[in-house]
Each structure stands twice: as C-alpha cells, then as structure tokens.
Amino acid sequence: MRLFVHPTGSGPCYMRMQYEAHDPYAVRATFHLDGSPATAVEWALSRDVLAEGLKHHAGHGDLQVWPGAGPEPDVLYIALGPVGESALVEAPYRDVELFLGRTQQLVPLGTEHEQFDIEAALACLLSNCAVADSTGLPEGATDRTVTAPDDH
C-alpha cells in the first residue's frame, strides 16, 4: 500500500480497517505512515462509499474512492481530505473487497437502519439512562466486529 501526499511525494503506508455492527454505516481505517503506532491517523469512512468505489468513482468532499483501470483492477484509490490538500491512498483492491464482503455478512448493505432501536434510544435519552460500559452499547447488547489485519 502506498500513500501519496502532494507535494511531499509518496511512501509506504499500512492500513487497518475495522467494522462494528453497532456503528453500521462506518468503517474505521487506521493509517500508519511508517508502521509505528506514533504515526497512526484514524478516519471514519462511509461503508457505502467504499462499496460503491469498488465499481466506479464514489464520494465527494473529504472522501472519494475509485477503482484502478481495467475490468479487474488490482488497486483501489482512496482520497482523504479536502481537494488540493488531500492524501491519496493506493490500497489492494481485493483486500478491501474481501473486507467489505465480511462486513456485509454481519450487516447487509441497505439494512443498517435495522441495527438501531429508535424507540429504545429515545426512551433512554428521555429517562437519562446510563450506558452499561465503555462500548457505547446498551446493557445486554453484544458487539459484532470485523477487523482486517494491517496491510503491509
């Protein structure tokens, strides 16, 4: 994987992706510029934009994704940040495709809204209920997570 930053050039980059069913619209991507945790930068990416980006140019503003050239691309481009100041990540297409496939086994695209119990959330907010632990999940809820290993 490579990271391109204008005007400083390019260099190796490692990316770790994580998906949590209780936050069904987001994929958390942690980028390590030199493999060191001290250089880690985390972005919350739209799972829908990543999935659309496997097929054609998707997204706008701070997140744009598109496949490399050809009928079977080997690269997926992910532009992060505002136009003119963005970083461009060149990710292995197949790895991102497989990762997104695993997220869809947990929460199929288009069913994300089913992960939320709006009535319970409103009741909780109105009654000042407390969250059971630091996961942000209501008491008794379980977490379902997909993590992709660091790409080297």
PDB file of N, CA and C in Angstrom, residues 38-133:
ATOM      1  N   ALA A  38       2.889   5.579  16.741  1.00  0.00           N
ATOM      2  CA  ALA A  38       3.001   7.023  16.974  1.00  0.00           C
ATOM      3  C   ALA A  38       2.552   7.841  15.765  1.00  0.00           C
ATOM      4  N   THR A  39       2.559   7.242  14.587  1.00  0.00           N
ATOM      5  CA  THR A  39       2.176   7.969  13.373  1.00  0.00           C
ATOM      6  C   THR A  39       0.772   7.608  12.910  1.00  0.00           C
ATOM      7  N   ALA A  40       0.008   6.933  13.755  1.00  0.00           N
ATOM      8  CA  ALA A  40      -1.330   6.481  13.365  1.00  0.00           C
ATOM      9  C   ALA A  40      -2.296   7.652  13.201  1.00  0.00           C
ATOM     10  N   VAL A  41      -3.066   7.568  12.115  1.00  0.00           N
ATOM     11  CA  VAL A  41      -4.128   8.534  11.841  1.00  0.00           C
ATOM     12  C   VAL A  41      -5.384   7.716  11.567  1.00  0.00           C
ATOM     13  N   GLU A  42      -6.481   8.042  12.262  1.00  0.00           N
ATOM     14  CA  GLU A  42      -7.714   7.276  12.070  1.00  0.00           C
ATOM     15  C   GLU A  42      -8.759   8.118  11.358  1.00  0.00           C
ATOM     16  N   TRP A  43      -9.418   7.483  10.389  1.00  0.00           N
ATOM     17  CA  TRP A  43     -10.515   8.111   9.654  1.00  0.00           C
ATOM     18  C   TRP A  43     -11.739   7.221   9.779  1.00  0.00           C
ATOM     19  N   ALA A  44     -12.891   7.821   9.891  1.00  0.00           N
ATOM     20  CA  ALA A  44     -14.161   7.099   9.790  1.00  0.00           C
ATOM     21  C   ALA A  44     -14.619   7.251   8.345  1.00  0.00           C
ATOM     22  N   LEU A  45     -14.702   6.133   7.638  1.00  0.00           N
ATOM     23  CA  LEU A  45     -15.074   6.131   6.232  1.00  0.00           C
ATOM     24  C   LEU A  45     -16.482   5.577   6.067  1.00  0.00           C
ATOM     25  N   SER A  46     -17.197   6.061   5.097  1.00  0.00           N
ATOM     26  CA  SER A  46     -18.521   5.553   4.788  1.00  0.00           C
ATOM     27  C   SER A  46     -18.403   4.176   4.126  1.00  0.00           C
ATOM     28  N   ARG A  47     -19.064   3.188   4.719  1.00  0.00           N
ATOM     29  CA  ARG A  47     -19.032   1.844   4.124  1.00  0.00           C
ATOM     30  C   ARG A  47     -19.689   1.857   2.749  1.00  0.00           C
ATOM     31  N   ASP A  48     -20.772   2.636   2.594  1.00  0.00           N
ATOM     32  CA  ASP A  48     -21.453   2.735   1.301  1.00  0.00           C
ATOM     33  C   ASP A  48     -20.523   3.307   0.229  1.00  0.00           C
ATOM     34  N   VAL A  49     -19.770   4.351   0.573  1.00  0.00           N
ATOM     35  CA  VAL A  49     -18.867   4.964  -0.402  1.00  0.00           C
ATOM     36  C   VAL A  49     -17.751   3.983  -0.775  1.00  0.00           C
ATOM     37  N   LEU A  50     -17.210   3.265   0.202  1.00  0.00           N
ATOM     38  CA  LEU A  50     -16.193   2.258  -0.117  1.00  0.00           C
ATOM     39  C   LEU A  50     -16.754   1.190  -1.060  1.00  0.00           C
ATOM     40  N   ALA A  51     -17.963   0.717  -0.775  1.00  0.00           N
ATOM     41  CA  ALA A  51     -18.581  -0.320  -1.611  1.00  0.00           C
ATOM     42  C   ALA A  51     -18.842   0.197  -3.027  1.00  0.00           C
ATOM     43  N   GLU A  52     -19.375   1.405  -3.146  1.00  0.00           N
ATOM     44  CA  GLU A  52     -19.612   1.992  -4.468  1.00  0.00           C
ATOM     45  C   GLU A  52     -18.283   2.231  -5.195  1.00  0.00           C
ATOM     46  N   GLY A  53     -17.261   2.617  -4.442  1.00  0.00           N
ATOM     47  CA  GLY A  53     -15.954   2.886  -5.030  1.00  0.00           C
ATOM     48  C   GLY A  53     -15.295   1.663  -5.638  1.00  0.00           C
ATOM     49  N   LEU A  54     -15.744   0.482  -5.273  1.00  0.00           N
ATOM     50  CA  LEU A  54     -15.229  -0.735  -5.910  1.00  0.00           C
ATOM     51  C   LEU A  54     -15.691  -0.821  -7.363  1.00  0.00           C
ATOM     52  N   LYS A  55     -16.810  -0.153  -7.680  1.00  0.00           N
ATOM     53  CA  LYS A  55     -17.393  -0.231  -9.028  1.00  0.00           C
ATOM     54  C   LYS A  55     -17.053   0.980  -9.891  1.00  0.00           C
ATOM     55  N   HIS A  56     -17.089   2.170  -9.270  1.00  0.00           N
ATOM     56  CA  HIS A  56     -16.884   3.417 -10.020  1.00  0.00           C
ATOM     57  C   HIS A  56     -16.553   4.529  -9.030  1.00  0.00           C
ATOM     58  N   HIS A  57     -16.235   5.689  -9.545  1.00  0.00           N
ATOM     59  CA  HIS A  57     -15.913   6.822  -8.675  1.00  0.00           C
ATOM     60  C   HIS A  57     -17.082   7.112  -7.749  1.00  0.00           C
ATOM     61  N   ALA A  58     -16.803   7.220  -6.451  1.00  0.00           N
ATOM     62  CA  ALA A  58     -17.858   7.462  -5.465  1.00  0.00           C
ATOM     63  C   ALA A  58     -17.365   8.460  -4.423  1.00  0.00           C
ATOM     64  N   GLY A  59     -18.312   9.133  -3.814  1.00  0.00           N
ATOM     65  CA  GLY A  59     -17.993  10.079  -2.760  1.00  0.00           C
ATOM     66  C   GLY A  59     -17.720  11.465  -3.301  1.00  0.00           C
ATOM     67  N   HIS A  60     -17.575  12.396  -2.372  1.00  0.00           N
ATOM     68  CA  HIS A  60     -17.245  13.765  -2.713  1.00  0.00           C
ATOM     69  C   HIS A  60     -16.697  14.428  -1.451  1.00  0.00           C
ATOM     70  N   GLY A  61     -16.120  15.583  -1.593  1.00  0.00           N
ATOM     71  CA  GLY A  61     -15.568  16.268  -0.429  1.00  0.00           C
ATOM     72  C   GLY A  61     -14.364  15.541   0.133  1.00  0.00           C
ATOM     73  N   ASP A  62     -14.392  15.246   1.433  1.00  0.00           N
ATOM     74  CA  ASP A  62     -13.235  14.674   2.119  1.00  0.00           C
ATOM     75  C   ASP A  62     -13.018  13.182   1.886  1.00  0.00           C
ATOM     76  N   LEU A  63     -13.932  12.498   1.226  1.00  0.00           N
ATOM     77  CA  LEU A  63     -13.755  11.076   0.925  1.00  0.00           C
ATOM     78  C   LEU A  63     -14.196  10.797  -0.502  1.00  0.00           C
ATOM     79  N   GLN A  64     -13.239  10.341  -1.308  1.00  0.00           N
ATOM     80  CA  GLN A  64     -13.533   9.903  -2.663  1.00  0.00           C
ATOM     81  C   GLN A  64     -12.815   8.581  -2.883  1.00  0.00           C
ATOM     82  N   VAL A  65     -13.488   7.657  -3.545  1.00  0.00           N
ATOM     83  CA  VAL A  65     -12.957   6.308  -3.754  1.00  0.00           C
ATOM     84  C   VAL A  65     -13.240   5.899  -5.190  1.00  0.00           C
ATOM     85  N   TRP A  66     -12.264   5.248  -5.839  1.00  0.00           N
ATOM     86  CA  TRP A  66     -12.484   4.753  -7.189  1.00  0.00           C
ATOM     87  C   TRP A  66     -11.515   3.598  -7.473  1.00  0.00           C
ATOM     88  N   PRO A  67     -11.949   2.686  -8.360  1.00  0.00           N
ATOM     89  CA  PRO A  67     -11.091   1.543  -8.700  1.00  0.00           C
ATOM     90  C   PRO A  67     -10.017   1.933  -9.710  1.00  0.00           C
ATOM     91  N   GLY A  68      -8.948   1.154  -9.727  1.00  0.00           N
ATOM     92  CA  GLY A  68      -7.924   1.331 -10.750  1.00  0.00           C
ATOM     93  C   GLY A  68      -8.490   0.967 -12.111  1.00  0.00           C
ATOM     94  N   ALA A  69      -7.704   1.153 -13.130  1.00  0.00           N
ATOM     95  CA  ALA A  69      -8.145   0.909 -14.506  1.00  0.00           C
ATOM     96  C   ALA A  69      -8.284  -0.587 -14.792  1.00  0.00           C
ATOM     97  N   GLY A  70      -9.111  -0.874 -15.767  1.00  0.00           N
ATOM     98  CA  GLY A  70      -9.250  -2.242 -16.258  1.00  0.00           C
ATOM     99  C   GLY A  70     -10.459  -2.948 -15.692  1.00  0.00           C
ATOM    100  N   PRO A  71     -10.827  -4.073 -16.332  1.00  0.00           N
ATOM    101  CA  PRO A  71     -12.015  -4.815 -15.905  1.00  0.00           C
ATOM    102  C   PRO A  71     -11.823  -5.504 -14.546  1.00  0.00           C
ATOM    103  N   GLU A  72     -10.595  -5.825 -14.184  1.00  0.00           N
ATOM    104  CA  GLU A  72     -10.298  -6.438 -12.891  1.00  0.00           C
ATOM    105  C   GLU A  72      -9.176  -5.653 -12.227  1.00  0.00           C
ATOM    106  N   PRO A  73      -9.506  -4.505 -11.630  1.00  0.00           N
ATOM    107  CA  PRO A  73      -8.464  -3.650 -11.052  1.00  0.00           C
ATOM    108  C   PRO A  73      -7.763  -4.319  -9.870  1.00  0.00           C
ATOM    109  N   ASP A  74      -6.495  -4.003  -9.699  1.00  0.00           N
ATOM    110  CA  ASP A  74      -5.769  -4.521  -8.547  1.00  0.00           C
ATOM    111  C   ASP A  74      -5.565  -3.444  -7.485  1.00  0.00           C
ATOM    112  N   VAL A  75      -6.007  -2.217  -7.792  1.00  0.00           N
ATOM    113  CA  VAL A  75      -5.818  -1.096  -6.878  1.00  0.00           C
ATOM    114  C   VAL A  75      -7.145  -0.376  -6.657  1.00  0.00           C
ATOM    115  N   LEU A  76      -7.358   0.066  -5.426  1.00  0.00           N
ATOM    116  CA  LEU A  76      -8.477   0.928  -5.091  1.00  0.00           C
ATOM    117  C   LEU A  76      -7.872   2.220  -4.559  1.00  0.00           C
ATOM    118  N   TYR A  77      -8.284   3.349  -5.136  1.00  0.00           N
ATOM    119  CA  TYR A  77      -7.773   4.648  -4.711  1.00  0.00           C
ATOM    120  C   TYR A  77      -8.730   5.256  -3.695  1.00  0.00           C
ATOM    121  N   ILE A  78      -8.173   5.759  -2.601  1.00  0.00           N
ATOM    122  CA  ILE A  78      -8.959   6.410  -1.558  1.00  0.00           C
ATOM    123  C   ILE A  78      -8.336   7.779  -1.308  1.00  0.00           C
ATOM    124  N   ALA A  79      -9.068   8.840  -1.667  1.00  0.00           N
ATOM    125  CA  ALA A  79      -8.595  10.208  -1.443  1.00  0.00           C
ATOM    126  C   ALA A  79      -9.240  10.728  -0.162  1.00  0.00           C
ATOM    127  N   LEU A  80      -8.406  11.211   0.743  1.00  0.00           N
ATOM    128  CA  LEU A  80      -8.866  11.690   2.046  1.00  0.00           C
ATOM    129  C   LEU A  80      -8.486  13.146   2.223  1.00  0.00           C
ATOM    130  N   GLY A  81      -9.444  13.967   2.583  1.00  0.00           N
ATOM    131  CA  GLY A  81      -9.172  15.373   2.840  1.00  0.00           C
ATOM    132  C   GLY A  81      -9.732  16.253   1.752  1.00  0.00           C
ATOM    133  N   PRO A  82      -9.696  17.566   1.986  1.00  0.00           N
ATOM    134  CA  PRO A  82     -10.247  18.496   1.004  1.00  0.00           C
ATOM    135  C   PRO A  82      -9.419  18.536  -0.276  1.00  0.00           C
ATOM    136  N   VAL A  83     -10.076  18.836  -1.373  1.00  0.00           N
ATOM    137  CA  VAL A  83      -9.405  18.925  -2.670  1.00  0.00           C
ATOM    138  C   VAL A  83      -8.237  19.898  -2.567  1.00  0.00           C
ATOM    139  N   GLY A  84      -7.113  19.497  -3.102  1.00  0.00           N
ATOM    140  CA  GLY A  84      -5.917  20.325  -3.069  1.00  0.00           C
ATOM    141  C   GLY A  84      -5.041  20.074  -1.855  1.00  0.00           C
ATOM    142  N   GLU A  85      -5.613  19.463  -0.821  1.00  0.00           N
ATOM    143  CA  GLU A  85      -4.849  19.157   0.386  1.00  0.00           C
ATOM    144  C   GLU A  85      -4.998  17.696   0.782  1.00  0.00           C
ATOM    145  N   SER A  86      -5.501  16.894  -0.125  1.00  0.00           N
ATOM    146  CA  SER A  86      -5.821  15.515   0.220  1.00  0.00           C
ATOM    147  C   SER A  86      -4.616  14.587   0.126  1.00  0.00           C
ATOM    148  N   ALA A  87      -4.735  13.484   0.834  1.00  0.00           N
ATOM    149  CA  ALA A  87      -3.784  12.385   0.728  1.00  0.00           C
ATOM    150  C   ALA A  87      -4.457  11.321  -0.134  1.00  0.00           C
ATOM    151  N   LEU A  88      -3.691  10.651  -0.931  1.00  0.00           N
ATOM    152  CA  LEU A  88      -4.217   9.594  -1.789  1.00  0.00           C
ATOM    153  C   LEU A  88      -3.614   8.271  -1.354  1.00  0.00           C
ATOM    154  N   VAL A  89      -4.478   7.336  -0.985  1.00  0.00           N
ATOM    155  CA  VAL A  89      -4.041   6.009  -0.577  1.00  0.00           C
ATOM    156  C   VAL A  89      -4.315   5.054  -1.725  1.00  0.00           C
ATOM    157  N   GLU A  90      -3.325   4.253  -2.047  1.00  0.00           N
ATOM    158  CA  GLU A  90      -3.434   3.221  -3.077  1.00  0.00           C
ATOM    159  C   GLU A  90      -3.529   1.891  -2.334  1.00  0.00           C
ATOM    160  N   ALA A  91      -4.734   1.326  -2.236  1.00  0.00           N
ATOM    161  CA  ALA A  91      -4.978   0.117  -1.452  1.00  0.00           C
ATOM    162  C   ALA A  91      -5.176  -1.093  -2.356  1.00  0.00           C
ATOM    163  N   PRO A  92      -4.848  -2.288  -1.855  1.00  0.00           N
ATOM    164  CA  PRO A  92      -5.104  -3.510  -2.627  1.00  0.00           C
ATOM    165  C   PRO A  92      -6.611  -3.726  -2.796  1.00  0.00           C
ATOM    166  N   TYR A  93      -7.070  -3.686  -4.018  1.00  0.00           N
ATOM    167  CA  TYR A  93      -8.494  -3.792  -4.339  1.00  0.00           C
ATOM    168  C   TYR A  93      -9.124  -5.028  -3.701  1.00  0.00           C
ATOM    169  N   ARG A  94      -8.511  -6.173  -3.920  1.00  0.00           N
ATOM    170  CA  ARG A  94      -9.094  -7.444  -3.462  1.00  0.00           C
ATOM    171  C   ARG A  94      -9.223  -7.485  -1.943  1.00  0.00           C
ATOM    172  N   ASP A  95      -8.234  -6.944  -1.208  1.00  0.00           N
ATOM    173  CA  ASP A  95      -8.304  -6.939   0.253  1.00  0.00           C
ATOM    174  C   ASP A  95      -9.489  -6.122   0.748  1.00  0.00           C
ATOM    175  N   VAL A  96      -9.705  -4.965   0.149  1.00  0.00           N
ATOM    176  CA  VAL A  96     -10.839  -4.116   0.545  1.00  0.00           C
ATOM    177  C   VAL A  96     -12.150  -4.806   0.170  1.00  0.00           C
ATOM    178  N   GLU A  97     -12.190  -5.413  -1.004  1.00  0.00           N
ATOM    179  CA  GLU A  97     -13.395  -6.122  -1.446  1.00  0.00           C
ATOM    180  C   GLU A  97     -13.746  -7.268  -0.486  1.00  0.00           C
ATOM    181  N   LEU A  98     -12.754  -8.050  -0.089  1.00  0.00           N
ATOM    182  CA  LEU A  98     -12.996  -9.157   0.847  1.00  0.00           C
ATOM    183  C   LEU A  98     -13.450  -8.638   2.214  1.00  0.00           C
ATOM    184  N   PHE A  99     -12.806  -7.583   2.689  1.00  0.00           N
ATOM    185  CA  PHE A  99     -13.188  -6.988   3.968  1.00  0.00           C
ATOM    186  C   PHE A  99     -14.645  -6.528   3.934  1.00  0.00           C
ATOM    187  N   LEU A 100     -15.021  -5.802   2.884  1.00  0.00           N
ATOM    188  CA  LEU A 100     -16.406  -5.321   2.780  1.00  0.00           C
ATOM    189  C   LEU A 100     -17.390  -6.485   2.678  1.00  0.00           C
ATOM    190  N   GLY A 101     -16.990  -7.562   2.036  1.00  0.00           N
ATOM    191  CA  GLY A 101     -17.839  -8.748   1.978  1.00  0.00           C
ATOM    192  C   GLY A 101     -18.103  -9.319   3.363  1.00  0.00           C
ATOM    193  N   ARG A 102     -17.074  -9.320   4.209  1.00  0.00           N
ATOM    194  CA  ARG A 102     -17.257  -9.811   5.579  1.00  0.00           C
ATOM    195  C   ARG A 102     -18.156  -8.877   6.387  1.00  0.00           C
ATOM    196  N   THR A 103     -18.069  -7.562   6.141  1.00  0.00           N
ATOM    197  CA  THR A 103     -18.958  -6.636   6.865  1.00  0.00           C
ATOM    198  C   THR A 103     -20.400  -6.880   6.462  1.00  0.00           C
ATOM    199  N   GLN A 104     -20.614  -7.241   5.198  1.00  0.00           N
ATOM    200  CA  GLN A 104     -21.978  -7.467   4.711  1.00  0.00           C
ATOM    201  C   GLN A 104     -22.568  -8.766   5.262  1.00  0.00           C
ATOM    202  N   GLN A 105     -21.706  -9.682   5.709  1.00  0.00           N
ATOM    203  CA  GLN A 105     -22.218 -10.875   6.374  1.00  0.00           C
ATOM    204  C   GLN A 105     -22.799 -10.510   7.738  1.00  0.00           C
ATOM    205  N   LEU A 106     -22.224  -9.491   8.384  1.00  0.00           N
ATOM    206  CA  LEU A 106     -22.748  -9.017   9.667  1.00  0.00           C
ATOM    207  C   LEU A 106     -23.990  -8.161   9.479  1.00  0.00           C
ATOM    208  N   VAL A 107     -23.877  -7.165   8.602  1.00  0.00           N
ATOM    209  CA  VAL A 107     -24.964  -6.227   8.345  1.00  0.00           C
ATOM    210  C   VAL A 107     -25.025  -6.003   6.833  1.00  0.00           C
ATOM    211  N   PRO A 108     -25.975  -6.632   6.141  1.00  0.00           N
ATOM    212  CA  PRO A 108     -26.079  -6.435   4.698  1.00  0.00           C
ATOM    213  C   PRO A 108     -26.306  -4.961   4.347  1.00  0.00           C
ATOM    214  N   LEU A 109     -25.716  -4.531   3.225  1.00  0.00           N
ATOM    215  CA  LEU A 109     -25.937  -3.163   2.770  1.00  0.00           C
ATOM    216  C   LEU A 109     -27.433  -2.918   2.618  1.00  0.00           C
ATOM    217  N   GLY A 110     -27.877  -1.769   3.059  1.00  0.00           N
ATOM    218  CA  GLY A 110     -29.290  -1.418   2.980  1.00  0.00           C
ATOM    219  C   GLY A 110     -30.085  -1.782   4.218  1.00  0.00           C
ATOM    220  N   THR A 111     -29.481  -2.556   5.136  1.00  0.00           N
ATOM    221  CA  THR A 111     -30.195  -2.939   6.362  1.00  0.00           C
ATOM    222  C   THR A 111     -29.592  -2.282   7.601  1.00  0.00           C
ATOM    223  N   GLU A 112     -28.733  -1.314   7.409  1.00  0.00           N
ATOM    224  CA  GLU A 112     -28.048  -0.677   8.538  1.00  0.00           C
ATOM    225  C   GLU A 112     -29.029  -0.103   9.553  1.00  0.00           C
ATOM    226  N   HIS A 113     -30.120   0.465   9.054  1.00  0.00           N
ATOM    227  CA  HIS A 113     -31.106   1.081   9.943  1.00  0.00           C
ATOM    228  C   HIS A 113     -31.708   0.088  10.927  1.00  0.00           C
ATOM    229  N   GLU A 114     -31.687  -1.190  10.596  1.00  0.00           N
ATOM    230  CA  GLU A 114     -32.242  -2.215  11.472  1.00  0.00           C
ATOM    231  C   GLU A 114     -31.392  -2.437  12.721  1.00  0.00           C
ATOM    232  N   GLN A 115     -30.184  -1.889  12.741  1.00  0.00           N
ATOM    233  CA  GLN A 115     -29.297  -2.028  13.899  1.00  0.00           C
ATOM    234  C   GLN A 115     -29.697  -1.084  15.028  1.00  0.00           C
ATOM    235  N   PHE A 116     -30.595  -0.173  14.739  1.00  0.00           N
ATOM    236  CA  PHE A 116     -30.985   0.824  15.729  1.00  0.00           C
ATOM    237  C   PHE A 116     -32.407   0.576  16.213  1.00  0.00           C
ATOM    238  N   ASP A 117     -32.586   0.614  17.511  1.00  0.00           N
ATOM    239  CA  ASP A 117     -33.917   0.567  18.101  1.00  0.00           C
ATOM    240  C   ASP A 117     -34.239   1.997  18.511  1.00  0.00           C
ATOM    241  N   ILE A 118     -34.847   2.737  17.601  1.00  0.00           N
ATOM    242  CA  ILE A 118     -35.107   4.158  17.807  1.00  0.00           C
ATOM    243  C   ILE A 118     -35.971   4.392  19.037  1.00  0.00           C
ATOM    244  N   GLU A 119     -36.995   3.563  19.210  1.00  0.00           N
ATOM    245  CA  GLU A 119     -37.881   3.731  20.379  1.00  0.00           C
ATOM    246  C   GLU A 119     -37.102   3.580  21.677  1.00  0.00           C
ATOM    247  N   ALA A 120     -36.243   2.571  21.757  1.00  0.00           N
ATOM    248  CA  ALA A 120     -35.453   2.354  22.979  1.00  0.00           C
ATOM    249  C   ALA A 120     -34.444   3.489  23.183  1.00  0.00           C
ATOM    250  N   ALA A 121     -33.846   3.962  22.093  1.00  0.00           N
ATOM    251  CA  ALA A 121     -32.881   5.055  22.206  1.00  0.00           C
ATOM    252  C   ALA A 121     -33.549   6.323  22.702  1.00  0.00           C
ATOM    253  N   LEU A 122     -34.734   6.639  22.171  1.00  0.00           N
ATOM    254  CA  LEU A 122     -35.471   7.811  22.627  1.00  0.00           C
ATOM    255  C   LEU A 122     -35.877   7.677  24.094  1.00  0.00           C
ATOM    256  N   ALA A 123     -36.351   6.505  24.467  1.00  0.00           N
ATOM    257  CA  ALA A 123     -36.742   6.276  25.858  1.00  0.00           C
ATOM    258  C   ALA A 123     -35.537   6.445  26.782  1.00  0.00           C
ATOM    259  N   CYS A 124     -34.403   5.949  26.345  1.00  0.00           N
ATOM    260  CA  CYS A 124     -33.170   6.064  27.121  1.00  0.00           C
ATOM    261  C   CYS A 124     -32.771   7.532  27.265  1.00  0.00           C
ATOM    262  N   LEU A 125     -32.805   8.266  26.174  1.00  0.00           N
ATOM    263  CA  LEU A 125     -32.440   9.684  26.216  1.00  0.00           C
ATOM    264  C   LEU A 125     -33.380  10.476  27.122  1.00  0.00           C
ATOM    265  N   LEU A 126     -34.669  10.200  27.008  1.00  0.00           N
ATOM    266  CA  LEU A 126     -35.652  10.941  27.788  1.00  0.00           C
ATOM    267  C   LEU A 126     -35.632  10.595  29.270  1.00  0.00           C
ATOM    268  N   SER A 127     -35.150   9.406  29.600  1.00  0.00           N
ATOM    269  CA  SER A 127     -35.116   8.996  31.006  1.00  0.00           C
ATOM    270  C   SER A 127     -33.724   9.119  31.614  1.00  0.00           C
ATOM    271  N   ASN A 128     -32.766   9.662  30.833  1.00  0.00           N
ATOM    272  CA  ASN A 128     -31.392   9.830  31.321  1.00  0.00           C
ATOM    273  C   ASN A 128     -30.735   8.508  31.689  1.00  0.00           C
ATOM    274  N   CYS A 129     -31.052   7.448  30.964  1.00  0.00           N
ATOM    275  CA  CYS A 129     -30.468   6.145  31.283  1.00  0.00           C
ATOM    276  C   CYS A 129     -28.970   6.161  31.040  1.00  0.00           C
ATOM    277  N   ALA A 130     -28.271   5.274  31.719  1.00  0.00           N
ATOM    278  CA  ALA A 130     -26.814   5.194  31.588  1.00  0.00           C
ATOM    279  C   ALA A 130     -26.446   4.030  30.691  1.00  0.00           C
ATOM    280  N   VAL A 131     -25.332   4.177  30.020  1.00  0.00           N
ATOM    281  CA  VAL A 131     -24.792   3.091  29.208  1.00  0.00           C
ATOM    282  C   VAL A 131     -24.002   2.183  30.132  1.00  0.00           C
ATOM    283  N   ALA A 132     -24.126   0.881  29.914  1.00  0.00           N
ATOM    284  CA  ALA A 132     -23.548  -0.086  30.839  1.00  0.00           C
ATOM    285  C   ALA A 132     -22.031  -0.061  30.886  1.00  0.00           C
ATOM    286  N   ASP A 133     -21.372   0.176  29.771  1.00  0.00           N
ATOM    287  CA  ASP A 133     -19.911   0.152  29.764  1.00  0.00           C
ATOM    288  C   ASP A 133     -19.382   1.095  28.700  1.00  0.00           C
TER     289      ASP A 133
END
